[in-house]
Coordinates of C-alpha atoms in Angstrom, one line a residue:
M1154 CA -57.8 32.5 23.2
T1155 CA -54.5 34.3 23.5
T1156 CA -54.7 37.8 24.9
A1157 CA -52.6 40.3 23.1
T1158 CA -49.9 42.1 25.1
A1159 CA -49.3 45.8 25.0
P1160 CA -46.1 45.4 22.9
D1161 CA -48.0 43.2 20.5
M1162 CA -50.8 45.8 20.2
A1163 CA -48.3 48.6 19.7
K1164 CA -46.5 46.6 17.0
K1165 CA -49.8 46.1 15.1
T1166 CA -50.4 49.8 15.1
S1167 CA -46.9 50.8 14.3
K1168 CA -47.7 51.5 10.6
F1169 CA -49.9 54.3 11.8
A1170 CA -47.1 56.1 13.5
T1171 CA -47.2 59.8 13.0
E1172 CA -44.4 62.3 12.5
P1173 CA -43.1 64.1 15.6
G1174 CA -45.5 67.0 16.3
A1175 CA -48.1 65.7 13.9
Q1176 CA -51.7 65.9 15.1
K1177 CA -53.8 62.7 15.5
N1178 CA -57.4 62.3 14.5
S1179 CA -59.7 60.9 17.1
D1180 CA -60.2 57.7 15.1
D1181 CA -56.6 57.1 13.9
G1182 CA -55.8 53.4 14.1
L1183 CA -59.4 52.3 14.0
R1184 CA -59.0 49.8 11.2
V1185 CA -56.2 48.0 12.9
L1186 CA -58.0 47.9 16.3
I1187 CA -61.0 46.4 14.6
K1188 CA -58.8 43.7 13.0
L1189 CA -57.2 43.0 16.4
A1190 CA -60.5 42.8 18.2
S1191 CA -61.8 40.5 15.6
H1192 CA -58.8 38.2 16.1
R1193 CA -59.3 38.2 19.8
D1194 CA -63.0 37.4 19.5
R1195 CA -62.5 34.6 16.9
I1196 CA -63.8 32.0 19.4
M1197 CA -66.2 34.0 21.5
L1198 CA -68.3 35.5 18.7
P1199 CA -68.9 32.2 16.8
V1200 CA -70.0 30.7 20.1
W1201 CA -72.5 33.5 20.8
M1202 CA -73.8 33.5 17.3
Y1203 CA -74.2 29.7 17.3
A1204 CA -76.1 29.8 20.6
L1205 CA -78.5 32.5 19.4
L1206 CA -79.2 30.9 16.0
A1207 CA -79.7 27.5 17.8
T1208 CA -82.2 29.3 20.0
V1209 CA -84.2 30.6 17.0
G1210 CA -84.0 27.5 14.9
G1211 CA -84.5 25.0 17.7
T1212 CA -87.5 27.0 19.0
A1213 CA -89.1 27.2 15.6
Y1214 CA -88.7 23.4 15.1
S1215 CA -90.0 22.6 18.5
L1216 CA -93.1 24.8 18.2
K1217 CA -93.9 23.2 14.8
K1218 CA -94.0 19.8 16.5
L1219 CA -95.8 21.0 19.6
Y1220 CA -98.6 22.9 17.9
P1221 CA -99.0 21.5 14.4
A1222 CA -102.8 22.3 14.1
Q1223 CA -104.4 25.7 14.2
A1224 CA -106.7 24.6 17.0
D1225 CA -103.7 23.9 19.2
R1226 CA -102.3 27.4 18.4
D1227 CA -105.6 29.1 19.2
K1228 CA -105.7 27.3 22.6
L1229 CA -102.2 28.5 23.3
G1230 CA -103.1 32.1 22.4
A1231 CA -106.1 32.0 24.7
S1232 CA -103.9 30.6 27.5
I1233 CA -101.3 33.4 27.1
G1234 CA -104.0 36.0 27.1
T1235 CA -105.5 34.9 30.4
N1236 CA -102.3 33.9 32.3
P1237 CA -100.2 36.9 33.5
S1238 CA -97.3 34.5 34.7
L1239 CA -96.9 33.1 31.1
R1240 CA -96.9 36.6 29.7
A1241 CA -94.3 37.7 32.2
L1242 CA -92.1 34.8 31.2
Y1243 CA -92.5 34.9 27.4
G1244 CA -94.3 38.1 26.5
P1245 CA -97.7 38.6 24.8
L1246 CA -98.6 36.5 21.8
Y1247 CA -100.0 38.7 19.0
D1248 CA -100.8 36.1 16.3
T1249 CA -101.3 32.3 16.2
H1250 CA -101.6 31.7 12.5
T1251 CA -98.0 31.4 11.5
L1252 CA -95.0 29.6 12.9
G1253 CA -93.0 32.7 12.5
A1254 CA -95.2 34.7 14.9
L1255 CA -95.0 31.9 17.5
T1256 CA -91.2 31.8 17.1
A1257 CA -90.9 35.6 17.6
W1258 CA -93.1 35.3 20.7
R1259 CA -90.8 32.6 22.3
T1260 CA -87.4 34.0 21.2
L1261 CA -87.5 37.8 21.3
G1262 CA -87.4 38.0 25.1
F1263 CA -84.7 35.5 25.8
G1264 CA -82.9 36.0 22.6
G1265 CA -82.8 39.8 23.1
L1266 CA -81.4 39.2 26.6
L1267 CA -78.6 37.0 25.2
V1268 CA -77.8 39.7 22.6
G1269 CA -77.7 42.3 25.3
I1270 CA -75.3 40.2 27.4
M1271 CA -73.0 39.6 24.4
V1272 CA -72.7 43.3 23.6
V1273 CA -72.1 44.3 27.2
L1274 CA -69.2 41.9 27.4
L1275 CA -67.8 42.9 24.1
I1276 CA -67.9 46.7 24.7
T1277 CA -66.3 46.3 28.1
R1278 CA -63.6 43.9 26.9
H1279 CA -62.3 46.2 24.2
T1280 CA -62.6 49.5 26.1
R1281 CA -62.6 49.7 29.9
A1282 CA -60.8 46.4 30.4
E1283 CA -58.0 47.5 28.1
E1284 CA -57.9 50.9 29.7
E1285 CA -57.7 49.3 33.2
S1286 CA -54.8 47.1 32.1
G1287 CA -52.8 50.1 30.8
R1288 CA -52.7 48.9 27.2
L1289 CA -54.8 51.8 25.9
E1290 CA -52.5 54.3 27.5
L1291 CA -49.6 52.8 25.6
L1292 CA -51.5 52.8 22.4
G1293 CA -52.9 56.3 22.9
S1294 CA -49.4 57.7 23.4
G1295 CA -48.6 56.6 19.9
A1296 CA -50.8 56.6 16.8
V1297 CA -54.2 55.5 18.1
G1298 CA -56.8 58.3 18.5
R1299 CA -58.9 58.9 21.6
N1300 CA -62.1 57.6 20.1
A1301 CA -60.6 54.6 18.2
P1302 CA -61.0 52.0 20.9
L1303 CA -64.6 52.8 21.6
S1304 CA -65.3 53.0 17.9
A1305 CA -63.7 49.6 17.3
A1306 CA -65.6 48.0 20.2
L1307 CA -68.9 49.4 18.8
S1308 CA -68.0 48.2 15.3
I1309 CA -67.4 44.7 16.5
A1310 CA -70.6 44.6 18.7
V1311 CA -72.8 46.1 16.1
G1312 CA -71.3 43.9 13.3
A1313 CA -72.0 40.8 15.4
C1314 CA -75.6 41.9 16.0
F1315 CA -76.1 42.5 12.3
G1316 CA -74.7 39.1 11.6
I1317 CA -77.0 37.5 14.1
G1318 CA -80.0 39.3 12.7
L1319 CA -79.1 38.4 9.1
L1320 CA -78.6 34.7 9.9
A1321 CA -81.9 34.7 11.8
V1322 CA -83.6 35.9 8.7
V1323 CA -82.0 33.1 6.7
V1324 CA -83.1 30.5 9.2
M1325 CA -86.7 31.6 9.1
L1326 CA -86.7 31.8 5.3
V1327 CA -85.4 28.3 5.1
L1328 CA -88.3 27.2 7.4
G1329 CA -90.7 28.7 4.9
Q1330 CA -91.8 31.8 6.7
G1331 CA -92.6 35.2 5.1
V1332 CA -89.9 37.5 4.0
A1333 CA -91.2 40.6 5.8
G1334 CA -91.7 38.9 9.1
A1335 CA -88.2 37.3 8.9
L1336 CA -86.7 40.7 8.2
A1337 CA -88.6 42.1 11.2
L1338 CA -87.4 39.4 13.5
G1339 CA -83.8 39.8 12.3
G1340 CA -84.2 43.6 12.7
C1341 CA -85.4 43.2 16.3
L1342 CA -82.3 41.2 17.3
F1343 CA -80.1 43.7 15.5
A1344 CA -81.8 46.7 17.0
V1345 CA -81.9 45.5 20.6
G1346 CA -78.1 44.8 20.3
V1347 CA -77.5 48.4 19.0
A1348 CA -79.6 49.8 21.9
F1349 CA -77.6 48.0 24.6
A1350 CA -74.3 48.7 22.9
G1351 CA -75.1 52.4 23.2
T1352 CA -76.0 52.1 26.9
Q1353 CA -72.8 50.2 27.5
A1354 CA -70.7 52.8 25.7
I1355 CA -71.9 55.1 28.6
A1356 CA -71.5 52.5 31.3
V1357 CA -67.8 52.0 30.6
Q1358 CA -67.2 55.7 31.1
L1359 CA -68.6 55.7 34.6
T1360 CA -66.2 53.4 36.5
E1361 CA -62.5 52.7 36.6
T1362 CA -62.7 48.9 36.3
G1363 CA -64.0 46.5 33.7
R1364 CA -65.7 44.4 36.4
A1365 CA -67.7 47.3 37.6
A1366 CA -68.6 48.3 34.1
N1367 CA -69.9 44.8 33.4
G1368 CA -71.9 45.1 36.7
I1369 CA -73.5 48.4 35.6
G1370 CA -74.3 46.8 32.2
A1371 CA -75.9 43.8 33.9
L1372 CA -77.9 46.1 36.1
I1373 CA -79.2 48.0 33.1
L1374 CA -80.1 44.7 31.4
G1375 CA -81.8 43.5 34.6
V1376 CA -83.9 46.6 35.0
A1377 CA -84.9 46.6 31.4
Y1378 CA -85.9 43.0 31.6
L1379 CA -87.9 43.6 34.8
L1380 CA -89.7 46.5 33.2
R1381 CA -90.6 44.3 30.2
T1382 CA -91.8 41.6 32.6
V1383 CA -94.0 43.9 34.7
G1384 CA -95.5 45.5 31.6
D1385 CA -96.3 42.2 29.8
A1386 CA -97.8 40.7 33.0
A1387 CA -100.1 43.6 33.3
G1388 CA -101.3 43.2 29.7
S1389 CA -102.5 45.8 27.2
G1390 CA -105.9 46.4 28.9
G1391 CA -104.7 49.2 31.1
G1392 CA -102.9 49.3 34.4
A1393 CA -99.1 49.0 34.2
G1394 CA -98.9 47.7 30.7
W1395 CA -97.3 51.0 29.5
V1396 CA -94.2 50.1 31.6
A1397 CA -93.0 47.7 28.9
W1398 CA -92.5 50.7 26.6
L1399 CA -89.7 51.9 29.0
S1400 CA -87.6 48.9 28.0
P1401 CA -85.8 48.0 24.7
F1402 CA -87.0 44.4 25.3
G1403 CA -90.6 45.7 25.3
W1404 CA -89.9 47.7 22.1
I1405 CA -88.8 44.7 20.1
E1406 CA -91.8 42.7 21.2
R1407 CA -94.1 45.3 19.9
V1408 CA -92.6 45.2 16.4
H1409 CA -95.0 42.3 15.9
P1410 CA -93.1 40.2 13.4
W1411 CA -95.5 38.3 11.1
A1412 CA -98.3 40.1 12.9
G1413 CA -98.1 43.7 11.6
N1414 CA -94.3 44.3 11.2
R1415 CA -94.2 47.7 12.8
W1416 CA -90.9 49.0 11.3
W1417 CA -91.0 52.3 13.1
V1418 CA -90.5 50.6 16.5
I1419 CA -87.2 49.1 15.1
G1420 CA -86.2 52.6 14.1
V1421 CA -86.9 54.0 17.6
T1422 CA -84.8 51.2 19.1
L1423 CA -81.9 51.9 16.7
A1424 CA -82.2 55.7 17.3
A1425 CA -82.0 55.1 21.1
G1426 CA -78.8 53.2 20.7
V1427 CA -77.2 55.8 18.4
V1428 CA -78.1 58.6 20.8
A1429 CA -76.7 56.6 23.8
A1430 CA -73.5 55.9 21.9
G1431 CA -73.1 59.6 21.1
I1432 CA -73.4 60.5 24.8
G1433 CA -70.8 57.8 25.5
Y1434 CA -68.3 59.6 23.1
R1435 CA -69.0 63.0 24.7
V1436 CA -68.4 61.6 28.2
Q1437 CA -65.3 59.8 27.1
N1438 CA -63.8 63.0 25.7
A1439 CA -64.6 64.9 28.9
R1440 CA -62.8 62.6 31.3
D1441 CA -59.2 61.6 31.9
L1442 CA -57.8 58.4 30.5
G1443 CA -58.0 55.7 33.3
S1444 CA -60.6 57.6 35.3
G1445 CA -64.3 57.2 35.6
L1446 CA -67.2 59.6 36.3
L1447 CA -68.0 57.7 39.5
P1448 CA -65.3 58.3 42.1
Q1449 CA -63.4 55.2 43.2
R1450 CA -63.8 54.6 46.9
P1451 CA -60.4 54.4 48.6
G1452 CA -59.7 51.2 50.4
P1453 CA -58.4 50.9 54.0
P1454 CA -54.7 51.6 54.6
S1455 CA -54.0 48.0 55.4
A1456 CA -55.6 44.7 54.3
G1457 CA -58.0 43.1 56.6
P1458 CA -57.6 39.4 57.7
G1459 CA -59.9 38.3 54.9
L1460 CA -57.6 39.7 52.2
R1461 CA -54.3 38.4 53.5
G1462 CA -53.1 35.5 51.6
V1463 CA -53.8 34.0 48.2
F1464 CA -57.2 32.7 49.2
G1465 CA -58.3 36.2 50.3
L1466 CA -57.2 37.5 46.9
G1467 CA -59.2 34.8 45.1
R1468 CA -62.3 35.5 47.2
R1469 CA -61.9 39.2 46.4
L1470 CA -61.8 38.5 42.7
Q1471 CA -64.5 35.9 42.5
Q1472 CA -67.1 36.8 45.1
P1473 CA -68.9 39.6 43.2
T1474 CA -69.5 37.3 40.2
L1475 CA -70.8 34.5 42.5
L1476 CA -73.2 36.8 44.3
G1477 CA -74.5 38.2 41.0
W1478 CA -75.2 34.7 39.6
M1479 CA -76.9 33.7 42.8
A1480 CA -79.2 36.7 42.8
G1481 CA -79.9 36.2 39.0
L1482 CA -80.8 32.6 39.3
F1483 CA -82.9 33.1 42.4
V1484 CA -85.0 35.7 40.6
F1485 CA -85.3 33.6 37.5
G1486 CA -86.2 30.6 39.6
I1487 CA -89.1 32.5 41.1
V1488 CA -90.4 33.3 37.6
M1489 CA -90.1 29.7 36.5
G1490 CA -91.7 28.3 39.7
S1491 CA -94.6 30.8 39.6
I1492 CA -96.0 29.4 36.3
A1493 CA -96.1 25.8 37.6
K1494 CA -99.8 26.1 38.3
G1495 CA -100.5 27.3 34.8
I1496 CA -98.4 24.8 32.9
D1497 CA -101.5 22.7 32.2
Q1498 CA -103.1 25.8 30.6
L1499 CA -100.0 26.3 28.4
L1500 CA -100.0 22.7 27.1
N1501 CA -103.8 22.4 26.8
E1502 CA -103.7 18.6 26.9
N1503 CA -101.2 18.6 24.1
Q1504 CA -99.8 15.1 24.3
Q1505 CA -96.8 15.9 22.2
A1506 CA -95.8 18.7 24.5
E1507 CA -96.3 16.5 27.6
K1508 CA -94.1 13.9 25.9
I1509 CA -91.3 16.3 25.2
I1510 CA -91.4 17.8 28.8
G1511 CA -91.3 14.2 30.0
R1512 CA -88.0 13.7 28.2
Y1513 CA -86.6 16.7 29.9
G1514 CA -87.9 16.2 33.4
G1515 CA -89.5 13.8 35.8
V1516 CA -91.7 10.9 35.1
R1517 CA -94.7 11.4 37.5
G1518 CA -97.1 14.2 37.0
L1519 CA -97.0 17.1 34.6
T1520 CA -96.1 19.6 37.3
D1521 CA -93.2 17.5 38.6
S1522 CA -92.0 17.1 35.1
Y1523 CA -92.1 20.8 34.4
L1524 CA -90.3 21.7 37.6
A1525 CA -87.6 19.1 36.9
T1526 CA -87.2 20.7 33.4
A1527 CA -87.0 24.1 35.0
I1528 CA -84.1 23.0 37.3
S1529 CA -82.4 21.4 34.3
F1530 CA -82.5 24.7 32.4
L1531 CA -81.2 26.6 35.4
G1532 CA -78.4 24.1 35.6
M1533 CA -77.4 24.8 32.0
A1534 CA -77.3 28.5 32.8
A1535 CA -75.3 28.0 36.0
A1536 CA -72.8 25.9 34.0
F1537 CA -71.7 29.1 32.3
Y1538 CA -70.9 30.5 35.7
A1539 CA -68.8 27.4 36.5
V1540 CA -66.8 27.7 33.3
Q1541 CA -66.4 31.5 33.7
A1542 CA -65.1 31.0 37.2
V1543 CA -62.5 28.5 36.1
L1544 CA -61.4 30.7 33.2
R1545 CA -60.6 33.5 35.6
L1546 CA -57.3 31.6 36.1
R1547 CA -56.4 32.1 32.5
A1548 CA -57.4 35.8 32.6
E1549 CA -55.2 36.3 35.7
E1550 CA -52.3 34.6 33.9
T1551 CA -52.5 36.3 30.6
S1552 CA -52.9 39.7 32.3
G1553 CA -49.6 39.2 34.1
R1554 CA -51.1 39.4 37.5
A1555 CA -50.5 35.8 38.3
E1556 CA -46.7 35.9 37.9
P1557 CA -46.0 38.4 40.7
V1558 CA -48.2 36.3 43.1
L1559 CA -46.5 33.1 42.1
S1560 CA -43.0 34.6 42.4
G1561 CA -43.7 35.1 46.1
A1562 CA -44.5 32.5 48.8
A1563 CA -47.7 31.3 47.1
G1564 CA -47.5 27.9 45.5
R1565 CA -49.1 27.1 42.2
L1566 CA -51.6 24.7 43.6
A1567 CA -52.6 27.1 46.4
W1568 CA -53.1 29.9 43.8
A1569 CA -55.1 27.7 41.5
G1570 CA -57.1 26.3 44.5
S1571 CA -58.0 29.8 45.6
H1572 CA -59.9 30.2 42.4
L1573 CA -61.2 26.7 41.9
V1574 CA -63.0 26.6 45.2
F1575 CA -65.6 28.9 43.6
P1576 CA -66.6 26.7 40.7
A1577 CA -66.6 23.8 43.2
I1578 CA -68.6 25.3 46.1
G1579 CA -70.0 28.3 44.2
S1580 CA -71.7 26.1 41.7
A1581 CA -73.6 24.4 44.5
L1582 CA -74.5 27.8 46.0
V1583 CA -75.7 29.1 42.6
M1584 CA -77.9 26.0 42.1
A1585 CA -79.2 26.2 45.6
A1586 CA -80.2 29.8 45.0
G1587 CA -81.9 28.8 41.7
G1588 CA -83.7 25.9 43.5
L1589 CA -84.7 28.1 46.3
G1590 CA -86.2 30.7 43.9
T1591 CA -88.1 27.9 42.0
G1592 CA -89.4 26.5 45.3
V1593 CA -90.6 29.9 46.5
G1594 CA -92.4 30.5 43.2
A1595 CA -93.9 27.0 43.1
G1596 CA -94.9 27.0 46.8
W1597 CA -96.6 30.4 46.4
V1598 CA -98.9 29.2 43.6
L1599 CA -99.3 25.5 44.5
G1600 CA -99.4 25.6 48.3
D1601 CA -97.2 23.5 50.7
F1602 CA -94.7 26.4 50.6
W1603 CA -91.9 24.9 52.7
G1604 CA -92.3 21.5 51.2
W1605 CA -91.7 22.8 47.7
V1606 CA -88.8 25.0 48.9
G1607 CA -87.1 21.9 50.3
R1608 CA -87.7 19.7 47.3
M1609 CA -86.5 22.3 44.8
V1610 CA -83.3 23.2 46.8
K1611 CA -82.5 19.5 46.8
A1612 CA -83.1 19.3 43.1
G1613 CA -80.8 22.2 42.5
L1614 CA -78.0 20.7 44.6
I1615 CA -78.4 17.4 42.8
T1616 CA -77.6 19.1 39.5
T1617 CA -74.2 20.4 40.7
P1618 CA -72.0 17.5 39.6
A1619 CA -73.0 18.1 36.0
L1620 CA -71.6 21.7 36.4
W1621 CA -68.4 20.3 37.9
V1622 CA -67.7 18.2 34.8
L1623 CA -67.8 21.2 32.5
A1624 CA -65.7 23.3 34.9
A1625 CA -63.2 20.4 35.3
A1626 CA -62.9 20.3 31.5
G1627 CA -61.9 24.0 31.6
V1628 CA -59.3 23.2 34.3
A1629 CA -57.8 20.4 32.1
L1630 CA -57.5 22.8 29.1
F1631 CA -56.0 25.5 31.3
G1632 CA -53.3 23.1 32.6
L1633 CA -52.6 21.0 29.6
R1634 CA -53.3 23.2 26.6
P1635 CA -53.5 26.8 28.0
Q1636 CA -53.8 28.3 24.5
W1637 CA -57.1 26.4 24.0
T1638 CA -58.6 27.4 27.4
S1639 CA -61.4 29.4 25.8
A1640 CA -62.5 26.2 24.0
A1641 CA -64.2 25.4 27.3
Y1642 CA -66.9 27.9 26.3
G1643 CA -67.3 26.0 23.0
L1644 CA -67.6 22.7 24.9
F1645 CA -70.2 24.3 27.2
G1646 CA -72.2 25.5 24.2
L1647 CA -72.1 22.1 22.6
M1648 CA -73.2 20.3 25.7
V1649 CA -76.1 22.8 26.3
F1650 CA -77.1 22.6 22.6
I1651 CA -77.4 18.8 22.8
A1652 CA -79.1 18.8 26.2
N1653 CA -81.5 21.5 25.2
L1654 CA -82.5 20.5 21.6
G1655 CA -82.0 16.7 21.9
P1656 CA -85.4 16.0 23.5
L1657 CA -87.1 18.5 21.2
V1658 CA -85.9 16.7 18.0
D1659 CA -86.2 13.2 19.5
A1660 CA -82.4 12.7 19.1
G1661 CA -80.9 9.3 19.8
Q1662 CA -80.3 8.5 23.4
W1663 CA -76.6 7.9 22.8
L1664 CA -76.2 11.6 21.7
V1665 CA -78.1 13.0 24.7
D1666 CA -76.1 10.8 27.0
L1667 CA -72.9 12.6 25.9
T1668 CA -74.0 15.5 28.1
P1669 CA -73.5 15.4 31.9
F1670 CA -77.0 16.9 32.3
A1671 CA -78.5 13.7 30.9
H1672 CA -77.2 11.7 33.9
I1673 CA -78.7 13.8 36.7
P1674 CA -81.7 12.2 38.5
K1675 CA -84.8 13.9 37.4
V1676 CA -86.3 15.2 40.6
P1677 CA -89.0 16.0 41.6
G1678 CA -90.9 13.2 40.1
G1679 CA -88.2 10.7 39.2
A1680 CA -86.2 8.2 41.2
F1681 CA -83.1 9.4 43.0
H1682 CA -79.9 7.4 42.6
W1683 CA -76.4 8.2 44.0
A1684 CA -74.4 6.3 41.4
P1685 CA -74.6 8.8 38.5
L1686 CA -73.7 11.7 40.8
L1687 CA -70.6 9.7 42.1
W1688 CA -69.5 8.9 38.5
L1689 CA -69.8 12.6 37.5
T1690 CA -67.9 13.7 40.5
L1691 CA -65.2 11.2 39.8
V1692 CA -64.9 12.4 36.2
S1693 CA -64.6 16.0 37.4
V1694 CA -61.9 15.0 39.9
V1695 CA -59.8 13.2 37.3
L1696 CA -60.1 16.1 34.8
T1697 CA -59.2 18.7 37.5
G1698 CA -56.3 16.6 38.7
A1699 CA -54.9 16.3 35.2
G1700 CA -55.2 20.0 34.7
L1701 CA -53.4 20.8 38.0
I1702 CA -50.6 18.4 37.2
G1703 CA -50.2 20.1 33.8
F1704 CA -50.2 23.5 35.4
R1705 CA -47.4 22.5 37.8
R1706 CA -45.2 21.3 35.0
R1707 CA -45.7 24.0 32.4
D1708 CA -44.1 27.4 32.2
V1709 CA -46.5 30.2 33.3
S1710 CA -44.9 32.7 30.9
S1711 CA -45.4 30.4 27.9
A1712 CA -49.2 30.4 28.3

């Protein structure tokens, strides 16, 4: 994906030029900014929409196979009602009589989180990141109004959420579910996106950097998800169950698609997003361009030893993202591990479910199979970090920050290596954190605490070569076809889609084997072999080498 330069953006808005002395409206240039943002997101948005629709459709299909009889569904509902860990992970199950209600139960929590992440990234990308780069100052000095960039970002984010909600409705109607419930499910995904788009409209006003704005957005999402988790675990019988009502994730769960369709809750969620966006506009108009409400802490007068040199710069740029991913997977791993003791309750001796989990995970024992599956899912999530860390190279290049560094004493390979060390070593650290969290959760409920911690950290580290392959594919694209670098996200999505849904739909083994995740030894429970790890490592080395050779030979300014 090619990032537009300031002259390009100014050229696109030139037809809005005003006469000297003419007064601009706050939304002048909005239509052109929307078209420009849509062009820039032509790869990102389809990937996000595809991932979310695959989540809805794949979940509905798998639940239909897992619980074909009403008796199976009733047992599932009884298990959820008596197991706080399962409610914390998936939320409460309000009805077991329709496939739609089961699909809403499984998708609204995780799907809503994905929608929230998407809108946070979109709003920051088209507002604070552009302001930080100086492009908005150039456009604002011409024909673009003060509110136009934020309005364009909100239009793109809300439009994407509406599209996701609409397509989710179509998917559920194709599967034969009721119209009202389908509209309620689509409305939930749309409304939660609007709510977090509004909160991010405020977040981008608080800080001077896009990275910090994304951090604030991630913190808001994390707190909201934690509130939902605490409230759902407590249940509706009193106690802390009311806490879930403090979170948009809790709101959309209580819409009850196919089990009441409480439309007013969707209205509350939408209203919260509109109010938050209005506050964002007010704050934006009260601050100076390029500033934030939170004061920027001045740095030391001279760089410390850790910031001297190209590797110090790479660490400074990549380290916060790495620490955030490690913390996130550690917490999520605890949640995944803590339900290991209740996995037999969830499946209720459902042989079809045991068979599918066996395809994902280990081969000995249901608990081992489940934990191997949990590590596999954590690996798929961590692969996004690996690709994201690699694509930081492209972001530095297209922003113009790489060229001054490379014009000095730093060589190309040293500069690239200062960033690539993070998807290489950082991927292992992220998976170790995820494995540690899973081991802590499993050890807490199963006993043998340190034994499970050791086994799950090992399982996490074993998954790392699969992440290296996807990261190396991004390096190859960056070096050989820089204009296609963002296709690494599409490749990641395709591999995760096959690895995630292949076992559910009993796809051919040849298709599943196309993903690097299929070749990772399934531990705990399965046999460990070095050969597949060595082959995956070799493939990643070859792809990385090809990308670095291409980067050395091509013109940086042509990317």
